[in-house]
Coordinates of C-alpha atoms in Angstrom, one line a residue:
Chain A
M770 CA 24.7 -18.2 -33.5
M771 CA 25.1 -15.0 -32.3
K772 CA 28.1 -14.1 -30.5
Q773 CA 28.5 -14.6 -26.9
A774 CA 26.6 -11.7 -25.0
H775 CA 28.6 -9.7 -22.7
L776 CA 26.3 -8.6 -19.3
D777 CA 28.3 -5.2 -19.3
D778 CA 27.2 -5.0 -23.3
F779 CA 23.5 -3.9 -21.7
R780 CA 25.4 -1.5 -19.4
I781 CA 24.4 2.3 -19.9
P782 CA 28.1 4.7 -20.1
F783 CA 29.1 6.1 -17.6
F784 CA 27.5 9.5 -16.6
E785 CA 30.7 11.4 -16.9
N786 CA 30.5 15.4 -15.4
G787 CA 31.4 18.2 -17.5
K788 CA 31.1 15.4 -20.4
K789 CA 28.7 15.7 -23.2
A790 CA 26.6 12.0 -22.8
H791 CA 27.1 9.6 -24.8
A792 CA 24.4 8.9 -27.8
F793 CA 22.9 6.1 -27.5
A794 CA 18.4 5.4 -27.6
L795 CA 16.8 3.0 -25.9
D796 CA 15.7 1.4 -29.7
D797 CA 19.6 0.3 -29.4
F798 CA 18.0 -2.2 -27.6
D799 CA 15.8 -5.1 -29.1
T800 CA 12.5 -5.8 -26.4
R801 CA 12.7 -9.1 -28.2
A802 CA 15.7 -10.2 -27.5
K803 CA 17.3 -13.8 -25.2
P804 CA 21.0 -12.8 -24.6
F805 CA 20.8 -14.8 -21.7
S806 CA 18.3 -17.5 -22.4
A807 CA 18.9 -21.1 -21.5
G808 CA 17.7 -21.1 -25.3
S809 CA 13.8 -22.2 -24.0
K810 CA 11.6 -21.8 -22.0
S811 CA 11.5 -24.8 -20.0
A812 CA 15.5 -24.0 -19.7
D813 CA 15.7 -21.1 -18.7
R814 CA 13.3 -22.0 -15.7
E815 CA 15.4 -24.1 -15.0
R816 CA 18.8 -22.1 -15.0
L817 CA 16.9 -19.5 -13.1
A818 CA 16.0 -22.4 -10.2
E819 CA 19.9 -22.5 -10.3
L820 CA 20.9 -19.3 -9.8
A821 CA 17.8 -18.9 -7.2
V822 CA 19.5 -21.5 -4.7
R823 CA 22.6 -20.1 -5.3
L824 CA 21.5 -16.2 -4.8
D825 CA 19.5 -17.8 -1.6
E826 CA 23.5 -18.8 -0.1
L827 CA 25.2 -15.9 -1.3
Q828 CA 22.5 -13.8 0.9
E829 CA 22.9 -15.9 4.1
R830 CA 26.1 -15.7 4.2
L831 CA 25.4 -11.5 3.3
H832 CA 23.3 -11.7 6.4
A833 CA 25.2 -13.8 8.2
Q834 CA 28.4 -11.5 8.4
R835 CA 25.8 -8.3 8.4
R836 CA 29.2 -6.0 7.0
E837 CA 28.1 -5.5 3.3
R838 CA 24.7 -4.2 2.2
V839 CA 22.8 -4.5 -1.6
L840 CA 20.4 -2.5 -3.5
L841 CA 18.6 -3.8 -6.4
I842 CA 16.7 -1.0 -8.1
L843 CA 13.7 -2.0 -10.2
Q844 CA 12.3 0.5 -12.9
G845 CA 10.0 -0.5 -15.7
M846 CA 6.8 0.4 -17.8
D847 CA 3.7 -0.6 -16.5
T848 CA 3.6 -4.5 -16.8
S849 CA 7.4 -4.4 -17.5
G850 CA 7.6 -7.0 -15.2
K851 CA 8.9 -5.4 -11.9
D852 CA 6.2 -7.3 -9.7
G853 CA 7.1 -11.0 -11.0
T854 CA 10.7 -10.4 -11.5
I855 CA 10.8 -9.9 -7.7
R856 CA 8.4 -12.8 -7.1
A857 CA 10.8 -15.4 -10.0
V858 CA 14.2 -14.1 -9.2
F859 CA 13.6 -14.2 -5.2
H860 CA 11.2 -17.7 -4.1
E861 CA 14.4 -19.6 -2.5
T862 CA 15.5 -16.2 -0.7
D863 CA 14.5 -15.7 3.4
P864 CA 11.9 -13.1 3.4
L865 CA 14.2 -12.3 6.9
G866 CA 17.3 -10.9 5.1
L867 CA 14.9 -9.2 2.2
R868 CA 13.6 -5.8 2.3
I869 CA 11.5 -4.8 -0.1
T870 CA 10.1 -1.4 -0.4
S871 CA 7.4 -1.1 -2.8
F872 CA 7.3 2.8 -3.4
R873 CA 3.4 4.6 -4.7
A874 CA 2.4 7.9 -5.9
P875 CA 3.9 10.0 -3.0
T876 CA 1.9 10.3 -0.1
L877 CA 1.1 13.8 1.4
D878 CA 4.2 13.9 4.4
E879 CA 6.1 12.2 1.3
A880 CA 5.3 15.1 -0.7
A881 CA 6.4 17.8 2.2
H882 CA 10.0 16.8 2.4
D883 CA 12.5 16.4 -0.5
F884 CA 12.6 13.4 -3.6
L885 CA 15.3 11.6 -1.6
W886 CA 13.2 11.3 1.9
R887 CA 11.3 8.1 1.9
V888 CA 13.9 6.1 0.0
H889 CA 16.6 7.4 2.0
R890 CA 15.3 5.5 5.2
Y891 CA 14.4 1.8 2.9
A892 CA 18.1 1.7 2.7
P893 CA 19.5 -1.2 3.2
A894 CA 20.4 -1.9 6.8
A895 CA 24.3 -3.6 7.1
G896 CA 23.3 -7.4 6.1
E897 CA 20.1 -6.9 4.0
L898 CA 19.9 -7.1 0.4
A899 CA 17.1 -4.3 -0.2
I900 CA 15.1 -3.8 -3.6
F901 CA 13.1 -0.5 -4.9
N902 CA 10.2 -1.5 -6.5
R903 CA 9.7 1.6 -8.1
S904 CA 12.3 4.3 -6.2
H905 CA 13.1 7.3 -6.6
Y906 CA 13.2 7.5 -10.3
E907 CA 10.0 8.2 -10.5
D908 CA 10.8 11.6 -9.4
V909 CA 12.5 12.6 -12.3
L910 CA 10.2 10.3 -15.0
V911 CA 6.6 11.6 -13.8
P912 CA 6.9 15.1 -13.1
R913 CA 8.9 15.3 -15.9
V914 CA 6.4 13.8 -18.8
L915 CA 3.8 16.4 -17.2
G916 CA 5.9 19.5 -17.7
Q917 CA 6.5 20.4 -13.4
L918 CA 10.1 20.6 -13.6
T919 CA 12.5 23.1 -16.0
D920 CA 15.4 21.0 -17.4
A921 CA 17.4 22.8 -14.9
E922 CA 15.6 21.3 -11.8
L923 CA 15.6 18.5 -13.6
A924 CA 19.4 18.1 -14.3
C925 CA 20.1 19.4 -9.7
R926 CA 17.8 16.3 -9.3
Y927 CA 20.1 14.1 -11.7
Q928 CA 22.9 15.2 -9.3
H929 CA 21.3 14.7 -5.8
I930 CA 20.5 11.1 -7.1
R931 CA 24.2 11.0 -8.0
H932 CA 25.4 12.1 -4.3
F933 CA 23.0 10.2 -2.6
E934 CA 24.1 6.4 -4.7
A935 CA 27.8 7.9 -3.6
L936 CA 26.9 8.3 -0.2
L937 CA 25.6 4.3 0.6
A938 CA 27.9 3.0 -2.1
D939 CA 30.8 4.7 0.6
S940 CA 28.6 3.7 3.5
G941 CA 29.1 0.0 1.8
T942 CA 26.4 -0.8 0.0
A943 CA 27.0 -2.6 -3.5
I944 CA 24.3 -1.0 -5.9
V945 CA 22.6 -2.4 -9.4
K946 CA 19.9 -0.9 -11.7
C947 CA 17.2 -2.7 -13.9
F948 CA 15.4 -1.1 -16.5
L949 CA 12.9 -3.7 -17.5
H950 CA 12.8 -3.3 -21.2
I951 CA 9.9 -4.1 -23.0
S952 CA 8.3 -3.0 -26.6
K953 CA 5.2 -0.8 -27.0
D954 CA 3.5 -3.8 -28.5
E955 CA 3.9 -5.6 -25.2
Q956 CA 3.0 -3.7 -22.9
R957 CA -0.6 -3.7 -25.5
R958 CA -0.7 -7.6 -24.9
R959 CA 0.0 -7.3 -21.4
L960 CA -2.8 -4.6 -20.7
Q961 CA -5.2 -6.6 -22.9
A962 CA -4.8 -9.6 -21.1
R963 CA -5.3 -7.8 -17.7
I964 CA -8.5 -6.1 -18.6
D965 CA -9.4 -9.5 -20.1
D966 CA -9.1 -11.4 -16.9
S967 CA -11.2 -10.1 -13.8
T968 CA -9.1 -11.8 -11.4
K969 CA -6.0 -9.9 -12.5
H970 CA -8.2 -6.4 -12.4
W971 CA -6.9 -4.9 -9.1
K972 CA -3.4 -4.9 -11.0
F973 CA -5.4 -2.6 -13.2
D974 CA -5.8 1.4 -12.6
L975 CA -7.3 3.6 -15.8
S976 CA -3.9 6.2 -15.0
D977 CA -1.7 3.1 -16.8
L978 CA -3.9 3.7 -20.3
E979 CA -2.9 7.4 -19.8
A980 CA 0.9 7.0 -18.9
R981 CA 0.6 4.9 -22.2
Q982 CA -0.5 8.3 -24.5
H983 CA 2.6 9.6 -23.0
W984 CA 4.4 6.7 -24.1
D985 CA 7.3 8.1 -26.3
A986 CA 7.9 10.5 -23.8
Y987 CA 8.2 8.7 -20.8
Q988 CA 10.5 6.6 -22.9
A989 CA 12.8 9.5 -23.4
A990 CA 12.7 10.6 -20.0
Y991 CA 13.8 7.4 -19.5
R992 CA 16.9 7.5 -21.9
D993 CA 18.0 11.1 -19.9
A994 CA 17.7 9.9 -16.5
L995 CA 19.2 6.4 -17.5
A996 CA 22.3 8.7 -19.1
A997 CA 22.4 11.0 -16.1
T998 CA 23.2 8.7 -13.5
S999 CA 24.4 5.4 -14.7
T1000 CA 27.9 5.4 -13.1
E1001 CA 30.5 3.1 -12.1
R1002 CA 29.4 2.1 -8.1
A1003 CA 25.4 2.3 -9.0
P1004 CA 25.2 1.0 -12.7
W1005 CA 22.1 1.1 -14.9
Y1006 CA 21.4 -2.0 -17.0
V1007 CA 18.9 -3.0 -19.6
V1008 CA 17.5 -6.1 -19.5
P1009 CA 14.9 -6.7 -22.6
A1010 CA 12.3 -7.7 -20.9
D1011 CA 9.3 -9.2 -23.7
S1012 CA 10.3 -12.2 -22.5
K1013 CA 10.1 -12.8 -19.1
S1014 CA 12.0 -16.1 -18.4
H1015 CA 14.8 -14.5 -19.7
R1016 CA 14.0 -11.1 -17.6
N1017 CA 13.7 -13.2 -14.6
V1018 CA 17.4 -14.9 -15.3
M1019 CA 19.2 -11.9 -16.5
V1020 CA 17.9 -10.1 -13.4
A1021 CA 19.1 -13.2 -11.5
T1022 CA 23.0 -13.2 -13.2
L1023 CA 23.3 -9.5 -12.5
L1024 CA 22.6 -9.5 -9.1
L1025 CA 24.7 -12.9 -8.8
R1026 CA 27.4 -11.2 -10.3
L1027 CA 27.6 -8.6 -7.8
L1028 CA 27.1 -10.8 -5.1
E1029 CA 30.2 -12.8 -6.4
G1030 CA 31.9 -9.9 -6.2
L1031 CA 31.3 -9.0 -2.4
K1032 CA 33.6 -12.3 -1.2
L1033 CA 30.8 -13.1 1.0
E1034 CA 32.2 -15.8 3.7
Y1035 CA 30.5 -16.7 6.6
P1036 CA 31.9 -15.0 9.7
P1037 CA 34.8 -17.4 11.3
A1038 CA 33.7 -20.1 13.6
K1039 CA 34.3 -18.9 17.6
E1040 CA 36.6 -20.6 19.5
S1041 CA 34.2 -20.6 22.1
L1042 CA 32.1 -23.3 21.1
K1043 CA 35.0 -25.4 20.1
G1044 CA 34.0 -29.2 21.5
V1045 CA 31.4 -27.5 23.2
T1046 CA 28.8 -30.0 24.1
V1047 CA 25.2 -29.2 24.9
A1048 CA 24.0 -31.2 27.0
Chain B
M1221 CA 31.9 51.7 23.2
M1222 CA 32.9 48.9 20.7
K1223 CA 31.3 49.5 17.3
Q1224 CA 28.4 47.5 16.5
A1225 CA 28.5 44.1 16.1
H1226 CA 27.2 42.6 13.0
L1227 CA 25.7 39.2 13.4
D1228 CA 27.6 38.3 9.8
D1229 CA 30.9 38.9 12.1
F1230 CA 30.6 35.6 13.4
R1231 CA 28.9 33.5 10.4
I1232 CA 32.6 31.2 9.3
P1233 CA 34.0 31.6 5.5
F1234 CA 31.7 30.3 2.9
F1235 CA 33.9 26.8 2.0
E1236 CA 35.0 27.3 -1.6
N1237 CA 35.3 23.9 -3.1
G1238 CA 39.4 23.8 -4.5
K1239 CA 40.5 26.3 -2.7
K1240 CA 42.4 26.4 0.6
A1241 CA 40.4 26.7 3.8
H1242 CA 39.9 30.4 4.7
A1243 CA 42.4 30.4 7.9
F1244 CA 40.7 31.4 11.2
A1245 CA 40.7 29.6 14.6
L1246 CA 38.1 29.1 16.7
D1247 CA 40.3 31.3 19.4
D1248 CA 39.5 34.5 17.4
F1249 CA 36.4 34.4 18.5
D1250 CA 35.7 35.3 22.4
T1251 CA 34.1 32.9 24.5
R1252 CA 33.5 35.6 26.4
A1253 CA 32.0 38.4 24.5
K1254 CA 28.9 39.7 24.3
P1255 CA 28.0 41.7 21.5
F1256 CA 24.0 41.4 20.6
S1257 CA 23.2 41.8 24.3
A1258 CA 21.4 44.7 26.3
G1259 CA 23.2 45.6 27.8
S1260 CA 22.6 43.2 31.0
K1261 CA 20.7 40.1 31.8
S1262 CA 17.9 41.5 32.9
A1263 CA 17.6 43.7 29.8
D1264 CA 18.5 40.2 28.0
R1265 CA 16.1 38.3 29.5
E1266 CA 13.4 41.4 28.2
R1267 CA 15.2 41.3 24.9
L1268 CA 14.3 37.4 25.1
A1269 CA 11.2 37.7 25.9
E1270 CA 10.3 40.3 23.1
L1271 CA 12.1 38.6 20.2
A1272 CA 10.2 35.2 21.4
V1273 CA 7.0 36.7 20.2
R1274 CA 8.0 37.3 17.2
L1275 CA 9.6 33.9 16.7
D1276 CA 6.0 32.7 17.8
E1277 CA 4.6 35.2 14.5
L1278 CA 6.6 33.9 12.3
Q1279 CA 6.5 30.3 13.3
E1280 CA 2.4 30.4 13.1
R1281 CA 2.9 32.2 9.5
L1282 CA 5.4 29.0 8.3
H1283 CA 3.0 26.2 9.8
A1284 CA 0.0 28.3 8.3
Q1285 CA 1.7 28.4 4.7
R1286 CA 3.0 24.9 4.7
R1287 CA 5.5 26.2 2.3
E1288 CA 8.7 26.9 3.4
R1289 CA 10.8 24.9 6.2
V1290 CA 13.4 26.0 8.6
L1291 CA 16.3 23.8 10.1
L1292 CA 18.3 25.1 13.1
I1293 CA 21.3 22.9 14.1
L1294 CA 22.4 23.6 17.1
Q1295 CA 26.3 22.0 18.0
G1296 CA 28.9 22.4 21.4
M1297 CA 31.0 20.4 23.9
D1298 CA 29.5 19.6 26.4
T1299 CA 27.6 22.0 29.3
S1300 CA 27.8 24.7 26.4
G1301 CA 24.2 24.8 26.3
K1302 CA 22.3 23.1 23.4
D1303 CA 19.0 22.0 26.1
G1304 CA 19.2 25.7 27.9
T1305 CA 18.9 27.7 24.5
I1306 CA 15.5 25.7 22.8
R1307 CA 14.3 26.2 26.1
A1308 CA 14.5 29.5 26.5
V1309 CA 14.2 30.8 22.6
F1310 CA 11.7 28.7 22.1
H1311 CA 9.4 28.7 25.0
E1312 CA 6.8 31.3 23.5
T1313 CA 6.8 28.5 20.4
D1314 CA 3.9 26.5 19.3
P1315 CA 5.2 23.4 19.7
L1316 CA 2.6 21.4 17.0
G1317 CA 5.0 23.6 15.0
L1318 CA 8.4 22.4 16.3
R1319 CA 10.2 19.0 16.0
I1320 CA 13.1 19.1 17.8
T1321 CA 15.3 16.1 17.5
S1322 CA 18.0 15.1 20.4
F1323 CA 20.8 12.4 18.7
R1324 CA 22.6 10.9 21.2
A1325 CA 25.1 7.8 20.2
P1326 CA 23.9 5.9 17.2
T1327 CA 22.1 2.7 18.4
L1328 CA 22.9 -0.9 16.6
D1329 CA 20.4 0.3 13.3
E1330 CA 21.4 3.5 12.9
A1331 CA 24.9 2.4 12.7
A1332 CA 24.1 -0.1 10.1
H1333 CA 23.2 2.5 8.3
D1334 CA 25.1 5.2 6.4
F1335 CA 25.9 8.7 9.1
L1336 CA 23.2 10.6 7.4
W1337 CA 20.0 8.3 7.5
R1338 CA 19.1 9.0 11.0
V1339 CA 19.1 12.4 10.7
H1340 CA 17.3 12.3 6.6
R1341 CA 14.0 11.3 8.4
Y1342 CA 14.1 13.8 11.0
A1343 CA 14.2 17.3 8.0
P1344 CA 11.6 19.7 8.6
A1345 CA 9.1 19.2 6.5
A1346 CA 6.9 21.3 4.8
G1347 CA 6.1 24.2 7.1
E1348 CA 7.9 22.5 10.1
L1349 CA 10.1 24.3 12.5
A1350 CA 12.9 21.8 12.8
I1351 CA 16.0 21.8 15.2
F1352 CA 18.6 19.2 15.7
N1353 CA 19.7 19.0 18.7
R1354 CA 23.7 17.8 18.4
S1355 CA 23.7 15.9 14.6
H1356 CA 24.9 14.5 12.2
Y1357 CA 28.2 16.7 12.5
E1358 CA 28.7 14.1 15.7
D1359 CA 30.0 12.0 12.9
V1360 CA 33.0 14.2 12.2
L1361 CA 33.4 15.1 15.4
V1362 CA 34.0 12.0 17.9
P1363 CA 35.5 9.3 15.4
R1364 CA 37.8 11.8 14.5
V1365 CA 39.1 12.6 17.7
L1366 CA 38.5 8.7 18.1
G1367 CA 40.9 8.1 15.7
Q1368 CA 38.5 5.9 13.6
L1369 CA 38.5 7.7 10.4
T1370 CA 41.5 8.4 7.7
D1371 CA 41.9 12.2 6.4
A1372 CA 40.2 10.8 3.1
E1373 CA 37.1 9.6 5.0
L1374 CA 36.7 12.7 6.6
A1375 CA 37.2 14.6 3.7
C1376 CA 34.5 12.3 2.4
R1377 CA 31.8 13.1 5.0
Y1378 CA 32.1 16.5 4.8
Q1379 CA 31.7 16.3 0.9
H1380 CA 28.3 14.2 1.6
I1381 CA 27.3 17.1 4.4
R1382 CA 27.3 19.4 1.6
H1383 CA 25.7 17.1 -0.8
F1384 CA 23.1 16.2 2.2
E1385 CA 22.5 20.3 3.3
A1386 CA 21.6 21.6 -0.6
L1387 CA 19.4 18.6 -1.2
L1388 CA 17.4 20.0 1.6
A1389 CA 17.7 23.7 0.4
D1390 CA 17.1 22.4 -3.0
S1391 CA 14.1 21.1 -1.7
G1392 CA 12.8 24.7 0.5
T1393 CA 14.5 24.6 3.7
A1394 CA 16.2 27.7 5.3
I1395 CA 19.2 26.4 7.3
V1396 CA 21.0 28.1 9.9
K1397 CA 23.8 26.5 12.7
C1398 CA 25.0 27.4 15.7
F1399 CA 28.3 26.3 17.1
L1400 CA 27.8 27.2 21.2
H1401 CA 31.6 28.5 21.7
I1402 CA 32.3 27.9 25.5
S1403 CA 35.5 27.9 26.9
K1404 CA 37.6 25.3 28.8
D1405 CA 37.7 26.9 31.7
E1406 CA 33.3 27.8 31.6
Q1407 CA 33.1 24.3 31.6
R1408 CA 34.8 23.7 34.8
R1409 CA 32.5 25.5 36.0
R1410 CA 29.2 23.7 34.6
L1411 CA 29.9 20.0 35.0
Q1412 CA 31.7 21.0 38.6
A1413 CA 27.8 22.6 39.3
R1414 CA 26.2 19.9 37.8
I1415 CA 28.6 17.5 40.5
D1416 CA 27.2 19.4 43.5
D1417 CA 23.6 19.8 42.8
S1418 CA 22.3 16.1 42.6
T1419 CA 19.4 17.6 40.9
K1420 CA 21.0 17.5 37.6
H1421 CA 22.9 14.6 37.8
W1422 CA 20.7 12.8 35.2
K1423 CA 22.6 15.4 32.9
F1424 CA 26.3 14.0 33.7
D1425 CA 27.7 11.1 32.6
L1426 CA 31.2 10.4 33.5
S1427 CA 31.8 10.2 29.6
D1428 CA 32.0 13.7 29.6
L1429 CA 35.0 14.0 31.2
E1430 CA 36.5 12.0 29.3
A1431 CA 35.3 14.6 26.5
R1432 CA 36.9 16.8 28.4
Q1433 CA 40.6 15.4 28.3
H1434 CA 40.5 15.3 24.6
W1435 CA 39.1 19.3 24.7
D1436 CA 41.8 20.6 22.5
A1437 CA 41.1 18.1 19.9
Y1438 CA 37.2 18.6 20.0
Q1439 CA 38.2 22.1 19.3
A1440 CA 40.3 21.4 16.5
A1441 CA 38.0 19.2 15.1
Y1442 CA 35.1 21.5 15.3
R1443 CA 37.7 24.3 13.6
D1444 CA 37.4 21.9 10.6
A1445 CA 34.2 20.7 10.6
L1446 CA 32.6 24.4 10.4
A1447 CA 35.4 25.7 7.6
A1448 CA 34.5 22.5 5.2
T1449 CA 30.7 22.9 5.6
S1450 CA 30.0 26.5 6.3
T1451 CA 28.5 27.5 2.8
E1452 CA 26.3 30.1 2.1
R1453 CA 22.8 28.2 2.1
A1454 CA 23.9 26.2 5.7
P1455 CA 26.0 29.4 6.9
W1456 CA 28.0 27.8 10.5
Y1457 CA 27.7 30.7 13.6
V1458 CA 29.9 30.8 16.4
V1459 CA 27.7 31.9 19.2
P1460 CA 29.9 33.1 22.2
A1461 CA 28.3 31.1 25.0
D1462 CA 30.0 31.8 28.3
S1463 CA 27.1 34.1 29.0
K1464 CA 24.2 32.3 28.7
S1465 CA 21.8 35.2 28.3
H1466 CA 23.7 36.5 25.7
R1467 CA 23.8 33.4 23.7
N1468 CA 20.0 33.1 23.9
V1469 CA 19.3 36.0 22.2
M1470 CA 21.7 35.6 19.8
V1471 CA 20.8 32.3 18.9
A1472 CA 17.1 33.7 18.9
T1473 CA 18.6 36.9 16.7
L1474 CA 20.3 35.2 14.0
L1475 CA 16.8 32.6 13.3
L1476 CA 14.4 35.9 13.6
R1477 CA 17.1 36.8 10.6
L1478 CA 16.6 33.8 9.1
L1479 CA 12.9 33.7 9.0
E1480 CA 12.4 37.5 8.4
G1481 CA 14.5 36.8 4.9
L1482 CA 11.3 33.8 4.0
K1483 CA 8.5 36.9 3.5
L1484 CA 6.0 34.3 5.2
E1485 CA 1.9 35.8 4.8
Y1486 CA -0.6 33.9 5.7
P1487 CA -2.6 32.0 2.9
P1488 CA -4.8 34.1 1.5
A1489 CA -8.0 35.2 2.4
K1490 CA -10.8 31.7 1.7
E1491 CA -13.6 33.3 -1.0
S1492 CA -15.7 30.6 -0.3
L1493 CA -15.4 31.7 4.0
K1494 CA -16.2 35.1 2.6
G1495 CA -19.5 36.7 4.8
V1496 CA -20.8 33.4 5.7
T1497 CA -22.1 33.0 8.9
V1498 CA -22.2 30.0 11.3
A1499 CA -25.6 28.9 12.6

């Protein structure tokens, strides 16, 4: 029996300005690990069902109170399960208070602005739970792997990201960032499954195979981006994600811990409604 | 004859982190001064006409090149002439490449986000000349005068503004910020003129008189905001603005100097069009 895992064991050490980044490798995290699993796939499903109900309760309070804002950022290689996580974790959540934004390759209009322009507008309003399915982190991954940014430009972007997330945090946004961590082998199986099932072809693009050829470069880019942008108020967590059911339970657990910490309450009862009878 | 004035004599010293702000008072700048006047009102009008034509030429190149971005921020007390400056300085400029945004009291949706959310979306795209008629600076003026921000919150906002403007600058945006500086006496005359002319009533709101009662508090708030946010890549200029014709010439001159510095050129001729005859 392994010792009880703690969520913070999977947190990337916080970036400290002027200090050399804490040495860690993504390989230090086993993609196959299931530290928050309830023991089996079916037990995980039951566990997730409970968590999803609790998530719905807290999200209703968030929505009713209209004071706090929550931002969940999901990143990961192709097939790491960003879409699947959203579907599984939020299936009980009222869509009215959710704001999910999926970022793809920048449009002409988006590319004509700074790289944070397009994400800023989808930042959560008071009372909203926003989910970024991919995010501004793509802009320190793709251009780096393609060799389009100098080290200085990259460092500059990391800093702008830290400043931007501090702006959101200062405005009452609680932030949690999840890197869905799968192995290259697991990606092969999932891509092959998409190819072998024509009803999954819409999820597949030949460019996915190209990105796969740069696997190591992307892992290095992720590692550096996570190290440079994990902060106390916008921490990064590595989510072992070869097991989908574990991935879902862990993301839900992380988000619930964040929401529990906000002390969300329904707004006080309205005195004006006391004893009122509707005719 | 006074010595030749230089634009940079009217620039607020750059903010330096950790250093005590350079001591200056807005009163050091005479609102009645006309350092960039051509000598008379009519001479100023002629001068402005020349400047406006040059401005149009450079703006067309900016628009054609679609590489640089330009942001002009106008701030000032009520009646200081923000609207009038835009009308006078840009009357020759092609509206296609201009993006003018007038910021008023935040809407519910705007107030539900961080204070830079609403301005970020109107930042200039590549090839655009954007003008902010009022701006994010309102959010370090009004709430301060109304006592809604602690000193620490105010300092935090100044820092977010510096970071935000650095993000725009790093993305190729040239920024110039003008404080249209009028005297309390001049404001009295202009407000009275609005009251006395019913076709100007649409420009008048009783709350303008309320803000006027806090004149000294607003001047202090402006002084501190300018001192905390004048930077090399986003400098503040004090524009003596009791004289409208001087104000217009000075703003146009500032903006032209900025545009001249960008070395704007038409994109290279297309080889594919060489010798082509349209049938």
